mmCIF file of C-alpha atoms in Angstrom:
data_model
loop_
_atom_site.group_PDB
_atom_site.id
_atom_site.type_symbol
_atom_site.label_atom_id
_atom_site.label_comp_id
_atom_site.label_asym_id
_atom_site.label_seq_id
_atom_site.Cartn_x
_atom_site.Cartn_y
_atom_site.Cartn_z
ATOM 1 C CA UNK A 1 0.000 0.000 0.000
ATOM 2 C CA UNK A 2 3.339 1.948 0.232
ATOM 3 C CA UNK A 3 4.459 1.280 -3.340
ATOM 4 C CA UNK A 4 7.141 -1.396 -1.704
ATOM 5 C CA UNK A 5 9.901 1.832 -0.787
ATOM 6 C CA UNK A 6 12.689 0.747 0.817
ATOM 7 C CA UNK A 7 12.387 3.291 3.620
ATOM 8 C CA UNK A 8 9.096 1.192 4.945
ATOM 9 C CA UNK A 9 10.001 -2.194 3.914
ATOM 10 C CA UNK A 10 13.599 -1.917 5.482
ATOM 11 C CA UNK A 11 13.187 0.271 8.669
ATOM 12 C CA UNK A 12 12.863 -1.007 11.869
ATOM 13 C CA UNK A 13 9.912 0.623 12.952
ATOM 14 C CA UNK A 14 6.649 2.668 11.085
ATOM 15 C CA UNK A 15 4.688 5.150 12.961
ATOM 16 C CA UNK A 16 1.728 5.889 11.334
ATOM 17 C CA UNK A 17 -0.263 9.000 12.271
ATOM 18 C CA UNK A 18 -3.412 9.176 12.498
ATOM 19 C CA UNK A 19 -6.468 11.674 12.725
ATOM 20 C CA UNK A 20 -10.425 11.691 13.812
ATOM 21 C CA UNK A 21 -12.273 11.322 10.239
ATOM 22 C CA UNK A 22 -14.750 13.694 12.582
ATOM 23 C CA UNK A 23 -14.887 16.387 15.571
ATOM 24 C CA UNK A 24 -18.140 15.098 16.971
ATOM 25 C CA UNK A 25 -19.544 16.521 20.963
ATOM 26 C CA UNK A 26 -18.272 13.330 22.562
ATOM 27 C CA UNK A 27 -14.921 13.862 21.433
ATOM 28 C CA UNK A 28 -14.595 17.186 22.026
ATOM 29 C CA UNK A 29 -16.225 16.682 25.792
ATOM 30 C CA UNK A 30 -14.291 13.574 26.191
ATOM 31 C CA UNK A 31 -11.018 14.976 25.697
ATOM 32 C CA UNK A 32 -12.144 18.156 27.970
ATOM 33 C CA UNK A 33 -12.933 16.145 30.732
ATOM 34 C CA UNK A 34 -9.764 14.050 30.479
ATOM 35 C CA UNK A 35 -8.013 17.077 31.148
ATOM 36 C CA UNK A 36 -9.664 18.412 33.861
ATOM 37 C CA UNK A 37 -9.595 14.857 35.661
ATOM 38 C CA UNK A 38 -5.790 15.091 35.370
ATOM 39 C CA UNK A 39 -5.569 18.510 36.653
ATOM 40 C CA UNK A 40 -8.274 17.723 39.652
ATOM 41 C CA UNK A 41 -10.251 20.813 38.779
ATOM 42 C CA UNK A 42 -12.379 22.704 36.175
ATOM 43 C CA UNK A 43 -11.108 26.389 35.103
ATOM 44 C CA UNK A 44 -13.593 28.965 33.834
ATOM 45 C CA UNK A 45 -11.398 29.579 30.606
ATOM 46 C CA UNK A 46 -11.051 26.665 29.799
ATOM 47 C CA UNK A 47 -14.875 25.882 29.995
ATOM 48 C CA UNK A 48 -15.398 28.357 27.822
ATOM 49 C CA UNK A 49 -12.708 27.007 25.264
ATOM 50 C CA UNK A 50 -14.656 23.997 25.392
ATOM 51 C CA UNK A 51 -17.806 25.594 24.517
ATOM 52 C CA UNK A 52 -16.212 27.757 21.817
ATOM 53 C CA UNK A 53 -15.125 24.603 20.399
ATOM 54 C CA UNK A 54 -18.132 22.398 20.505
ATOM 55 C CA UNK A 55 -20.068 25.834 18.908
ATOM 56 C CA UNK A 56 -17.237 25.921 16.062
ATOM 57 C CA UNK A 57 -16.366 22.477 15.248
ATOM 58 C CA UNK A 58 -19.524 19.860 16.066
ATOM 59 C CA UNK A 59 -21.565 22.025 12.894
ATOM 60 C CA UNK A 60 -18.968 21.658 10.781
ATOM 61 C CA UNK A 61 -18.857 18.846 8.169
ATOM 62 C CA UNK A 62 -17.014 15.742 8.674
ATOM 63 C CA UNK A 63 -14.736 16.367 5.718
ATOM 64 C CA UNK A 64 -13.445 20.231 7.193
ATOM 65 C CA UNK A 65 -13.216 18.779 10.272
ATOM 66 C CA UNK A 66 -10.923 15.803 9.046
ATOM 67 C CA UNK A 67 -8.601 18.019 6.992
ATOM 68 C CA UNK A 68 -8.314 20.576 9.624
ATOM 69 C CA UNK A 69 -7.445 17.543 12.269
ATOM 70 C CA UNK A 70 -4.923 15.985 10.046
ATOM 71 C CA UNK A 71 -3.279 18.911 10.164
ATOM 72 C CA UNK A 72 -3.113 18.635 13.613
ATOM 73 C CA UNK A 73 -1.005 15.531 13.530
ATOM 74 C CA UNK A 74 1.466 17.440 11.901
ATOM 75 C CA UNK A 75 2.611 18.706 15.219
ATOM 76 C CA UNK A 76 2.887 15.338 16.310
ATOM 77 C CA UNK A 77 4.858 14.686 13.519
ATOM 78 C CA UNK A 78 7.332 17.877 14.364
ATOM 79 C CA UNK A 79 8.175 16.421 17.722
ATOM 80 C CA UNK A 80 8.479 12.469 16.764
ATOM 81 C CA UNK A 81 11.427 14.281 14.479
ATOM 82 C CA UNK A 82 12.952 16.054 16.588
ATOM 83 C CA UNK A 83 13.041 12.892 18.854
ATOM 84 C CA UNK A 84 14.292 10.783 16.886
ATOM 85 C CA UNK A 85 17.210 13.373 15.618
ATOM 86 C CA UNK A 86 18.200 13.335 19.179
ATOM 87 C CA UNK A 87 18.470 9.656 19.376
ATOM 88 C CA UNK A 88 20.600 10.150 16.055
ATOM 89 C CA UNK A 89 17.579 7.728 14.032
ATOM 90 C CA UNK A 90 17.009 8.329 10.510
ATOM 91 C CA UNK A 91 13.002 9.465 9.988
ATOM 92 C CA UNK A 92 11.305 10.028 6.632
ATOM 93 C CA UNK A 93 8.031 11.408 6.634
ATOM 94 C CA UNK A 94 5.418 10.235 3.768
ATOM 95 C CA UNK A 95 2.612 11.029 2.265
ATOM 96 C CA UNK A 96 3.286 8.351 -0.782
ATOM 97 C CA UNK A 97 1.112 6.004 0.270
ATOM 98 C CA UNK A 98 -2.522 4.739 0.129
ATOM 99 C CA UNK A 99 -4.690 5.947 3.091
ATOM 100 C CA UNK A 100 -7.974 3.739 2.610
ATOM 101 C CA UNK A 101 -5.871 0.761 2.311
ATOM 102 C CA UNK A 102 -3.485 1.767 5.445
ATOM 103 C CA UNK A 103 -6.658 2.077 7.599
ATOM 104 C CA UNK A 104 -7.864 -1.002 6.501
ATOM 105 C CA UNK A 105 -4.822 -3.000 7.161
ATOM 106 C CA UNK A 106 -5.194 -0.755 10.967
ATOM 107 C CA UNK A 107 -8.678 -1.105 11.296
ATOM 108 C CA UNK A 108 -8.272 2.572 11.950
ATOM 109 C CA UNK A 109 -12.304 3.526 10.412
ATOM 110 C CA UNK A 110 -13.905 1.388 13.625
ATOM 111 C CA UNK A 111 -11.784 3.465 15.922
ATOM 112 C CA UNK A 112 -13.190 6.959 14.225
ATOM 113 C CA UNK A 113 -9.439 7.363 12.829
ATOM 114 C CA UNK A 114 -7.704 8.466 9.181
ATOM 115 C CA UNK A 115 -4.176 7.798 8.205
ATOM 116 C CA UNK A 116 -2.579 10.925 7.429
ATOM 117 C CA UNK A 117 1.213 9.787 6.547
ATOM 118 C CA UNK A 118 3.956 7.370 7.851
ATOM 119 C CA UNK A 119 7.074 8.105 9.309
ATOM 120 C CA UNK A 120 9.338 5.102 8.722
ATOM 121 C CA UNK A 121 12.375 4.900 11.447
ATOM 122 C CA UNK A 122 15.483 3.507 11.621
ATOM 123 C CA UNK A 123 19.316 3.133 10.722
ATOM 124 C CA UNK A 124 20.976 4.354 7.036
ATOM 125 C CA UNK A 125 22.478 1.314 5.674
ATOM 126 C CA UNK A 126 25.201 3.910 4.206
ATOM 127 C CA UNK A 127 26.387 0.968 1.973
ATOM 128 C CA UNK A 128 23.314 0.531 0.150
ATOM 129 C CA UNK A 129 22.155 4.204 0.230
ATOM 130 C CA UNK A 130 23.218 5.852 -3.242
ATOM 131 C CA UNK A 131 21.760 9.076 -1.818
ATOM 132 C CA UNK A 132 24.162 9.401 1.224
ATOM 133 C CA UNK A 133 26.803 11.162 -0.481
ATOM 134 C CA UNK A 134 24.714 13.501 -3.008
ATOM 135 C CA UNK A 135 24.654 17.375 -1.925
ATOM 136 C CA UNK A 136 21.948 18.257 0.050
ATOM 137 C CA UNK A 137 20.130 20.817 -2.671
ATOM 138 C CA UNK A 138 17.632 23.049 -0.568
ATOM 139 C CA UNK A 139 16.289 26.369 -2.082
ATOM 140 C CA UNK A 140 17.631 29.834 -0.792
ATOM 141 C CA UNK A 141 16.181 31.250 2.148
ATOM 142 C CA UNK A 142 15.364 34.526 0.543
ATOM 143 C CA UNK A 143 13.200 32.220 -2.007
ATOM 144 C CA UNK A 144 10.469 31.293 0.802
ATOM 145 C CA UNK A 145 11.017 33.329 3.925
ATOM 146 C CA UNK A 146 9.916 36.969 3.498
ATOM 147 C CA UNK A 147 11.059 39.185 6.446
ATOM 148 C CA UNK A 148 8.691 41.375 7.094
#
């Protein structure tokens, strides 16, 4: 479902993350009450947050609410590389790859959950890499930054 690349069929490990196909009242409340649980009290902001969010997103269709919450696991995705640059682990993120099938495999739809990409792990095999000693080509920073 990954077009066989070598990053996912030869790393070690493959996180795949994930979104809600939906922001739905239960969710919203559910992860709202989680938090004030953990905390062992309710906060008047916060309540409010909550209601500003279950006014905002509940209405909303599914679709919206599925592309804005995939973009959400692109934070996740931000930290799980800076993690695993600390731990000196090679990480690819990818989108090249089919979602459906991915949550099928997952079984990710009965748990209210998309795939949104993959982020295969693990050690360059420097040997077999024909990449590892190319240039790194990036565009100049005055080509996509504008200082304002």
């Amino acid at each position: 479902v990954a077009w066989n690349q070598a990053q996912i069929v030869d790393g070690s490990h493959l996180l795949v993350f994930a979104a809600w196909d939906n922001y739905t009242e239960e969710r919203i409340t559910t992860a709202f009450d989680l938090v004030n649980t953990e905390r062992g009290f309710k906060n008047e902001g916060w309540e409010a947050y909550r209601q500003q969010l279950l006014k905002t997103y509940v209405p909303r269709s599914a679709e919206v609410n599925y592309a804005h919450a995939a973009r959400q696991a692109y934070i996740g995705l931000g930290t799980a590389l800076i993690a695993a640059a600390e731990e000196q682990v090679d990480a690819t993120p990818m989108e090249g790859f089919t979602p459906a099938n991915v949550d099928e495999i997952l079984n990710l739809k009965a748990r209210g959950l998309r795939s949104v990409l993959l982020l295969p792990l693990g050690y360059r095999q420097a040997d077999g890499d024909w990449l590892v000693n190319l240039k790194k080509v990036r565009r100049p920073t005055e080509q996509f930054v504008s200082t304002i």
